[in-house]
Short mmCIF file of C-alpha atoms and ligand atoms in Angstrom, two decimals:
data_model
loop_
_atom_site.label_atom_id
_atom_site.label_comp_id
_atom_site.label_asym_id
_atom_site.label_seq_id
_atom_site.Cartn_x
_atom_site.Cartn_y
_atom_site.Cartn_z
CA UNK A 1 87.26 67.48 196.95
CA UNK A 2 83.63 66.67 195.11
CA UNK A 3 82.06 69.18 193.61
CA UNK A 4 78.51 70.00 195.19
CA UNK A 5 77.54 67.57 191.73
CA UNK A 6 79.76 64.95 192.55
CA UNK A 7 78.76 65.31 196.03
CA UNK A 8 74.85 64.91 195.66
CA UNK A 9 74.93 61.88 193.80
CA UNK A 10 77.66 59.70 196.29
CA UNK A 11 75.29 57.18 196.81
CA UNK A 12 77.88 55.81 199.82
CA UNK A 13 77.13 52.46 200.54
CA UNK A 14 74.66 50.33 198.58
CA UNK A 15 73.15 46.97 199.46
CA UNK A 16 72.28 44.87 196.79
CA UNK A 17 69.79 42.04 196.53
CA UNK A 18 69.40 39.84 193.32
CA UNK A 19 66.74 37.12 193.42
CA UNK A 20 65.39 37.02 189.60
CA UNK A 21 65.93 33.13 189.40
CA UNK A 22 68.13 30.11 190.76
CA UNK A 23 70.95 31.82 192.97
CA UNK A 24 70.04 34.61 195.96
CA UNK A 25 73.22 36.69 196.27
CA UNK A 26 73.60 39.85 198.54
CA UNK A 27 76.29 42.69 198.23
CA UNK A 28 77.96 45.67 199.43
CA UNK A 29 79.04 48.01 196.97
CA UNK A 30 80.64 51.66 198.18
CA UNK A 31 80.61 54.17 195.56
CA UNK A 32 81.79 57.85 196.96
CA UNK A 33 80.73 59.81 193.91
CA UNK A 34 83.99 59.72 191.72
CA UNK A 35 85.35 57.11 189.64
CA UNK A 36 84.14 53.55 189.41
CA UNK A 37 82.79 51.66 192.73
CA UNK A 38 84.22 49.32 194.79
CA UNK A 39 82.77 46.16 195.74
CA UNK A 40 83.44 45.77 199.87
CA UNK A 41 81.82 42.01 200.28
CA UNK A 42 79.50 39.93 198.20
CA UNK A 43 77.53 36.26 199.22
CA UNK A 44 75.84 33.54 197.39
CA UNK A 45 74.06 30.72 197.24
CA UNK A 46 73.24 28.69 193.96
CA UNK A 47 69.67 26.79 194.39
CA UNK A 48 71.26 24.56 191.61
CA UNK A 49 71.39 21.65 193.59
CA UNK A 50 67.84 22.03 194.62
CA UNK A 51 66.68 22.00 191.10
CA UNK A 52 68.28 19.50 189.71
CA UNK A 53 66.24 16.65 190.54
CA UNK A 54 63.60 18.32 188.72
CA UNK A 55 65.50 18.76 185.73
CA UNK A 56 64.94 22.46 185.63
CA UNK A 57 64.37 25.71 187.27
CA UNK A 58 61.00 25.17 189.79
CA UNK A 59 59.70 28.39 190.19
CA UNK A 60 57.50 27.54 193.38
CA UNK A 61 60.77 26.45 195.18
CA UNK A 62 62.86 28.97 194.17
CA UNK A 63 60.76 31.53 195.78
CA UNK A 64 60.77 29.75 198.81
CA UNK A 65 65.12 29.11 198.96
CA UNK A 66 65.12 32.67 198.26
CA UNK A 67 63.42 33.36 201.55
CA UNK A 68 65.23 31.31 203.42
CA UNK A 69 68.47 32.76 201.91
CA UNK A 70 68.43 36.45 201.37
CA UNK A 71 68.81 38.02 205.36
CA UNK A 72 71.42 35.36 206.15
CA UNK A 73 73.18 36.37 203.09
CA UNK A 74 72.72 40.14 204.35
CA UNK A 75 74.78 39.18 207.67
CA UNK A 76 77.09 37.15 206.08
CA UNK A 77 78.25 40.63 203.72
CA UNK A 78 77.90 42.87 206.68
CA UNK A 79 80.09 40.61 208.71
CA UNK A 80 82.33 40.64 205.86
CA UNK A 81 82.75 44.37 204.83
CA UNK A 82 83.27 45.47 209.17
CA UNK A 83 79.79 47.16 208.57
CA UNK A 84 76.78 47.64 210.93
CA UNK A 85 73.25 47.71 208.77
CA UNK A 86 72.90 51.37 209.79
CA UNK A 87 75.47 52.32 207.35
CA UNK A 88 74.09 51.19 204.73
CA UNK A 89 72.83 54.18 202.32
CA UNK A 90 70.85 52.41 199.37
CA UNK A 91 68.99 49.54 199.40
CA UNK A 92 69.04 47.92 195.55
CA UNK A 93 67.22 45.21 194.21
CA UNK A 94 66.29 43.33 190.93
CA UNK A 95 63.25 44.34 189.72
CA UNK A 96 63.07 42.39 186.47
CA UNK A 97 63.21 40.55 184.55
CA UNK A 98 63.15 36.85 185.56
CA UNK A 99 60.18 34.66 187.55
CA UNK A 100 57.63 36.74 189.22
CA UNK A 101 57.62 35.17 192.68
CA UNK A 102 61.52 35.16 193.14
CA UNK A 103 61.76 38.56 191.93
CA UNK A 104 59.19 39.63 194.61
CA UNK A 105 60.91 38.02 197.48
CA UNK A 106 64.07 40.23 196.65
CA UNK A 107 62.27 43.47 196.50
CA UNK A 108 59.90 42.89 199.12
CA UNK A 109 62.82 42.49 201.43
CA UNK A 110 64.80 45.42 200.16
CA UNK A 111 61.83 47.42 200.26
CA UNK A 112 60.99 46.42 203.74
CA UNK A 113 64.74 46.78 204.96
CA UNK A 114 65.05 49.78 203.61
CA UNK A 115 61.37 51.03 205.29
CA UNK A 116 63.00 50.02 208.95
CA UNK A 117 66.29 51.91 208.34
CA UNK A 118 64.45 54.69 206.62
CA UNK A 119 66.66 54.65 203.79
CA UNK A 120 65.96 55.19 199.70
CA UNK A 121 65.56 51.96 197.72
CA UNK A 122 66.29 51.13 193.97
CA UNK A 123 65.22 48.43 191.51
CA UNK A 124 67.42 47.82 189.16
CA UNK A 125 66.91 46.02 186.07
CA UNK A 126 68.87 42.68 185.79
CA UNK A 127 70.56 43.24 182.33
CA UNK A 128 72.18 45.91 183.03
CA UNK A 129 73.52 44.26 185.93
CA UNK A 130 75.09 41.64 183.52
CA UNK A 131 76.24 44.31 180.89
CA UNK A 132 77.65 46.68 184.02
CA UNK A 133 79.29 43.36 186.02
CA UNK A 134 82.98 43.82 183.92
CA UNK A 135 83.21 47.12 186.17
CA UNK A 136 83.59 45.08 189.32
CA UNK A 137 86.99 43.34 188.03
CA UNK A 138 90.41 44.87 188.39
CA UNK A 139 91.00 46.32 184.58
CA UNK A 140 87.30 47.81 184.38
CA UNK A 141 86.28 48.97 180.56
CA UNK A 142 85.88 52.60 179.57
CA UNK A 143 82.81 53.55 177.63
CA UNK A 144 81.82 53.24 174.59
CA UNK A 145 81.89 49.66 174.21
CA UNK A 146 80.01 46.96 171.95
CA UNK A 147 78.38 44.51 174.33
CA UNK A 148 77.93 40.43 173.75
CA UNK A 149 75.05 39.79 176.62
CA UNK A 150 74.54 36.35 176.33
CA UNK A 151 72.76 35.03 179.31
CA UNK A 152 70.30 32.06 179.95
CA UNK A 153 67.41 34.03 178.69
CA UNK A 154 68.87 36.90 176.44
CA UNK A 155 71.49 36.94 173.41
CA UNK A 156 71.82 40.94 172.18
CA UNK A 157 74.63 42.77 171.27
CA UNK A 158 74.16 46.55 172.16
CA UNK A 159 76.29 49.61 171.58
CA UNK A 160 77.21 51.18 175.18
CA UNK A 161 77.73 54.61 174.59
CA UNK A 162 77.47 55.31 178.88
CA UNK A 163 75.29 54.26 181.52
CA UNK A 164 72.09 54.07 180.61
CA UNK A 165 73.07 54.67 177.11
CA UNK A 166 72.14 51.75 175.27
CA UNK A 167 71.27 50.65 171.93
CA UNK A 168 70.33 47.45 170.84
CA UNK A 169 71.82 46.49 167.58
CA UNK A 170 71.13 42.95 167.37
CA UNK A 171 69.57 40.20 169.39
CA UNK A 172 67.55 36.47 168.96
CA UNK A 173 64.68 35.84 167.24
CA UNK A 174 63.69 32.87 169.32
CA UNK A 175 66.17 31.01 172.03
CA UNK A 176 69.01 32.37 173.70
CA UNK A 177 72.86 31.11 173.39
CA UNK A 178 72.68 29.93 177.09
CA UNK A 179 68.96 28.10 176.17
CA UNK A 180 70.98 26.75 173.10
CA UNK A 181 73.45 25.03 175.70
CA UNK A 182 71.17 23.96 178.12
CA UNK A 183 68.41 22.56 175.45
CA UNK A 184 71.54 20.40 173.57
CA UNK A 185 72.98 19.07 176.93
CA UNK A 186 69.46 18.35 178.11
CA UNK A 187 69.45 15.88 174.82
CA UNK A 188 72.38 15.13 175.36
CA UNK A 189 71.93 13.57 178.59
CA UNK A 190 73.59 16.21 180.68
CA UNK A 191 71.26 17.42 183.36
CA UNK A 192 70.76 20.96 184.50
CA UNK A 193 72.29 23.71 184.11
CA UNK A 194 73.56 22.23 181.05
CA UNK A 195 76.04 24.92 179.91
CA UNK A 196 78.67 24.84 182.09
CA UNK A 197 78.63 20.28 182.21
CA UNK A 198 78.47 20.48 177.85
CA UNK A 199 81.55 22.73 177.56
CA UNK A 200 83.44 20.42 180.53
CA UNK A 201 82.78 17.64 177.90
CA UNK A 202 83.34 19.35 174.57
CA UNK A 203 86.63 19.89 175.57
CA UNK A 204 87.52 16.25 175.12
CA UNK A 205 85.78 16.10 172.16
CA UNK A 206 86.17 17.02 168.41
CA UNK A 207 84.03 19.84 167.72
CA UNK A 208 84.87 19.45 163.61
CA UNK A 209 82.95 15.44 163.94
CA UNK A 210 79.24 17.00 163.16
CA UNK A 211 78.71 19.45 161.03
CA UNK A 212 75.45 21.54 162.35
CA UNK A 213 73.96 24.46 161.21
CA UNK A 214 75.39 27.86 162.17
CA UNK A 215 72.00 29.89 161.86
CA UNK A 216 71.65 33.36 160.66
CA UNK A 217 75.67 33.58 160.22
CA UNK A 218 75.11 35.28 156.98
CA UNK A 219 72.48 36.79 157.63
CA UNK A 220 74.11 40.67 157.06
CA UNK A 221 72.60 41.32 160.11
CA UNK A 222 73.17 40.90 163.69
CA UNK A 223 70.44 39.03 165.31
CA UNK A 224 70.57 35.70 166.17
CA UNK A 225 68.45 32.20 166.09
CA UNK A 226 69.29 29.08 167.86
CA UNK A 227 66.09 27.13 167.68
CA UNK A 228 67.80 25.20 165.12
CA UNK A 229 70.46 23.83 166.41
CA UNK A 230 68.47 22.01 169.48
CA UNK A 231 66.32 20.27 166.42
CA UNK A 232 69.77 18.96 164.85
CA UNK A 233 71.64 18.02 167.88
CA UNK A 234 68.23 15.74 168.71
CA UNK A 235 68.42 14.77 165.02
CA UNK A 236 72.15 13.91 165.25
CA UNK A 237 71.50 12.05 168.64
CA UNK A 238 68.75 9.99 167.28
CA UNK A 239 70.94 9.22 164.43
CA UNK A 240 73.98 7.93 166.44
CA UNK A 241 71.57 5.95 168.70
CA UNK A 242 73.86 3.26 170.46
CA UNK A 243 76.66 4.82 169.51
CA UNK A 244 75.43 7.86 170.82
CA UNK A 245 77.59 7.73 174.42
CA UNK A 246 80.66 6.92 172.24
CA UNK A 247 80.26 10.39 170.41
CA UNK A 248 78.56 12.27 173.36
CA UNK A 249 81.84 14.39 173.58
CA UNK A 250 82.20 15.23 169.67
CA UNK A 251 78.50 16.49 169.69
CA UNK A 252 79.19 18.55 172.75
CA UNK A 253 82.23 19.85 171.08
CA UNK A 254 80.42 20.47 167.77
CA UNK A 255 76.96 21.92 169.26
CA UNK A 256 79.77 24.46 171.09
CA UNK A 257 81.71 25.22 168.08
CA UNK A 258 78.32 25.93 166.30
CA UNK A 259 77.26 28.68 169.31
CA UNK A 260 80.54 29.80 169.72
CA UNK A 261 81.17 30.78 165.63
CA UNK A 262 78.08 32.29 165.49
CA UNK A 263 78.91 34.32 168.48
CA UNK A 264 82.13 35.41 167.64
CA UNK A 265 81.30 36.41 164.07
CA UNK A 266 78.23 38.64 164.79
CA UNK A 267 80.34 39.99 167.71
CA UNK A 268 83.21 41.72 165.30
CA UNK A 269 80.82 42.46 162.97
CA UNK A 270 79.12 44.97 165.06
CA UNK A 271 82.70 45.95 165.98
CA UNK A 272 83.23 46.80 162.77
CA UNK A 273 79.55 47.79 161.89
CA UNK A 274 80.24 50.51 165.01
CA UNK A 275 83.91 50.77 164.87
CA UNK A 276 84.72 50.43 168.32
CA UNK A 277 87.54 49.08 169.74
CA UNK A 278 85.99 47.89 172.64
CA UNK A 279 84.07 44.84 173.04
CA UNK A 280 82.37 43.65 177.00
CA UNK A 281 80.83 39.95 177.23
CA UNK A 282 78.43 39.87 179.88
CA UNK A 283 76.06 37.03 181.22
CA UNK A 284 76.21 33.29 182.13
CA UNK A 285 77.74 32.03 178.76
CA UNK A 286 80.94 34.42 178.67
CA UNK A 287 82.04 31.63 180.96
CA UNK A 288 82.80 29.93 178.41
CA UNK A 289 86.15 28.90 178.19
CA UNK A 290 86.01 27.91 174.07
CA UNK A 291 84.19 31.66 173.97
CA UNK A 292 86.85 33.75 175.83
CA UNK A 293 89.57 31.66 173.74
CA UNK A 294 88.18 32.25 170.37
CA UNK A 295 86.74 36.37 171.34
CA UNK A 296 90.11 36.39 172.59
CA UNK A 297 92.32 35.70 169.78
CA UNK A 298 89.83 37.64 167.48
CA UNK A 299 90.20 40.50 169.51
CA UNK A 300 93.65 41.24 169.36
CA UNK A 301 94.33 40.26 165.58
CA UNK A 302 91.66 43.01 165.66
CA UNK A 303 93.21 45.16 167.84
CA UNK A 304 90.30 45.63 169.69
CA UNK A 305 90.05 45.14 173.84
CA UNK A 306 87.63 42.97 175.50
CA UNK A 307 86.71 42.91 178.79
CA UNK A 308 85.29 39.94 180.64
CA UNK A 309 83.59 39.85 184.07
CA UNK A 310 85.26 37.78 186.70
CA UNK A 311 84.84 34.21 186.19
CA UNK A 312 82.33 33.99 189.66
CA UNK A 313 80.35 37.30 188.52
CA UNK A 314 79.38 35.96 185.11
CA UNK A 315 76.13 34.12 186.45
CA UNK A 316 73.67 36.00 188.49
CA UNK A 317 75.43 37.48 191.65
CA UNK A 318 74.04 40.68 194.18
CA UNK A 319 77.31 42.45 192.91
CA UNK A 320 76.47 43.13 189.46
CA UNK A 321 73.12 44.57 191.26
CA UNK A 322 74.95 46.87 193.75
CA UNK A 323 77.13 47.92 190.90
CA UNK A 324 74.65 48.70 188.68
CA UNK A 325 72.81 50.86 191.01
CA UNK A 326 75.81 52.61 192.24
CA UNK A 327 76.22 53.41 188.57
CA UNK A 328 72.79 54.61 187.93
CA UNK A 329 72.90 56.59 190.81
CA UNK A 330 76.68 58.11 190.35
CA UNK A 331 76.62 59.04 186.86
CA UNK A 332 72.66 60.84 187.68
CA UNK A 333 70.71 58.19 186.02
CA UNK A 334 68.37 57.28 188.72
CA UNK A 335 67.33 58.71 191.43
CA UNK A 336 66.43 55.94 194.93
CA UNK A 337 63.48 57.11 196.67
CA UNK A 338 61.70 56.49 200.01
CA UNK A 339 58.41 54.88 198.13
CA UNK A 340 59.04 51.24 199.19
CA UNK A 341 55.37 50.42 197.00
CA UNK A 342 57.24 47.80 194.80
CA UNK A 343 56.17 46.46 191.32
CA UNK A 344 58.27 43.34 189.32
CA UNK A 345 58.86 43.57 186.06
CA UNK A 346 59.07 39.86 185.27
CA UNK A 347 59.32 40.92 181.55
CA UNK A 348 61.22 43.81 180.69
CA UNK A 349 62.96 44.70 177.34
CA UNK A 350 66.57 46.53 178.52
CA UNK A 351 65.52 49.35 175.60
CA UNK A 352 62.52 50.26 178.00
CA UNK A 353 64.43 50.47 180.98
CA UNK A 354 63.64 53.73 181.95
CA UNK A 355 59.63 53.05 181.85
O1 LIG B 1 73.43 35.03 183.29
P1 LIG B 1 72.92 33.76 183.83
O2 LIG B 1 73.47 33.27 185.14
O3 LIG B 1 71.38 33.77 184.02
C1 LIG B 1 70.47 34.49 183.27
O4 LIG B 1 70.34 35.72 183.52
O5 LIG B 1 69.86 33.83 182.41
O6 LIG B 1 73.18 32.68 182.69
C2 LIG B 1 72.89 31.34 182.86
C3 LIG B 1 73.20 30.64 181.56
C4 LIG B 1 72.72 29.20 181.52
O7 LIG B 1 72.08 28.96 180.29
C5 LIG B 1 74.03 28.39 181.63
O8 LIG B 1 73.95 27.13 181.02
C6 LIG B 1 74.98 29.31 180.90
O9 LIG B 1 74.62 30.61 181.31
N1 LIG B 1 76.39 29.04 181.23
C7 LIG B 1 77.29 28.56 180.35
C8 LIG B 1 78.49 28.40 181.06
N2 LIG B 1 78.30 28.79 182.36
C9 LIG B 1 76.99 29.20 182.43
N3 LIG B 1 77.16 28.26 179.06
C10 LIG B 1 78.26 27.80 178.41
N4 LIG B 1 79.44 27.60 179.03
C11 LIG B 1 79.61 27.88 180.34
N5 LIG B 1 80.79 27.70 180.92
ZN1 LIG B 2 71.31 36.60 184.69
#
């Protein structure tokens, strides 16, 4: 039985719509009040392919994929999950941050969705997403946690104390880890997204051959800065010149081992700093295989636990979106409403969240 607490805030099935950059993916996430939600179906489609010509994220197209994407994606999860669009309860969408004209396709069709069933929307902001994503795998974490975010456009480690509960203890003071991959491959000759092709080749390579600066590492603090490196991987590269597709794989393995140090060492230092036992990596670049393997073996000569998302949900996904507002919802954080007059936040700090 729920109490009458429990039983106001079962936000029952929620629909979730994330559109903030390169990938449109839809969701179904059923959360009945207690314990953590389960995900019933999720859908996506990666505009990476698109892009790639281009060498980068277009905004301009994007927008337009997103349109063509999002309500087949919505049938697709339906179909999936055995549900009719009538049963859906919440309508969720990213509402920042991330390009202004994607982000408004999302919202504009949750809001209007919503409108025709006559149903409550939410936006939801797309950090939390990331830092709430570990809860859709089987061995969720239990709060408080320290949390690595390290996406394409954020690096911050927070202290989670519970949803909506978060403090930022350190974070960069100019490019993000996942910038600091794609910038290197970029020189590198690598193409777009460069993260996931520079750790593919690092791993043949011999990440002790360079020696490249490991910024802010003792810096007694936890932010981070990863301007940097780009500037001496391009120095580095211009150095090698022929011989620079000889050693492509020992940069890629260096630049890596550079990111990943830095990383790791800020990481149990606000373990320690907090003294939690509990660490969560969240975002595009705790794919990284070199990452989880080093966090990893950190962690348990630690003794502390660390919880990844699911290799598919670490890049932007409509799960970690219908999770997060199941969350906000369950635990009484937010409250989805029948407004459907939508604003984007394109930039949004996650320690102004609720404003
Ligand atoms: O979280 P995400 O999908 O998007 C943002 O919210 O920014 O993260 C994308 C970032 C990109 O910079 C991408 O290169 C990086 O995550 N990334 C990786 C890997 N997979 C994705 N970086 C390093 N190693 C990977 N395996
Ligand atoms: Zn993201």
């Amino acid at each position: 039985m729920l109490t009458p607490v429990e039983a106001a805030r079962a936000p029952g099935l929620v629909l979730g719509i994330e559109s903030s950059c390169d990938e449109t993916g839809v969701a179904l996430v059923h959360a009945d009040g207690t314990g953590v939600p389960r995900l019933e179906a999720h859908a996506l489609h990666s505009q990476i392919e698109m892009h790639q010509a281009y060498g980068g994220v277009v905004p301009e197209l994007a927008s337009r994929d997103h349109i063509r994407r999002v309500l087949p994606l919505a049938r697709q999860v339906l179909a999936e999950a055995g549900r009719r669009l009538d049963e859906v309860d919440v309508v969720a969408y990213t509402r920042g941050p991330g390009l202004a004209g994607a982000l408004l396709v999302g919202s504009g069709v949750a809001c209007a969705l919503a409108a025709a069933l006559g149903k409550p929307v939410l936006g939801v902001h797309h950090l939390e997403g990331h830092l709430l994503s570990p809860f859709l795998s089987a061995d969720p974490p239990e709060f408080p946690f320290v949390a690595l975010l390290v996406s394409g456009g954020h690096t911050q480690l927070m202290r989670v104390d519970a949803v909506g509960d978060y403090r930022i203890l350190g974070e960069t003071i100019d490019d993000a880890a996942g910038e600091a991959f794609d910038k290197s491959a970029k020189l590198l000759g690598l193409g777009y997204p460069g993260g996931p092709a520079l750790s593919r080749l690092a791993e043949q390579g011999d990440a002790t051959a360079f020696k490249l600066p490991r910024p802010l590492l003792h810096s007694g603090d936890l932010d981070f800065s990863f301007a940097g490196l780009k500037t001496a991987v391009l120095t580095q590269a211009r150095k090698l010149g022929d011989d620079l597709a000889a050693r492509q794989a020992d940069l890629a393995a260096s630049t890596q081992a550079a990111i990943v140090e830095v990383l790791l060492k800020k990481s149990m230092s606000a373990l320690r700093e907090t003294g939690l036992r509990r660490l969560v990596v969240a975002g595009g670049v705790g794919a990284n295989r070199e990452l989880r393997r080093q966090l990893n073996a950190a962690c348990a000569a630690a003794r502390v636990r660390v919880h990844y998302p699911e290799l598919h949900l670490c890049t932007d996904n409509g799960a970690m979106i219908a999770m997060a507002a199941a969350m906000r919802l369950q635990s009484g954080h937010a409250v989805a409403d029948h407004r459907y007059s939508f604003d984007v936040r394109p930039r949004w700090p996650l320690d102004a969240i609720d404003t």
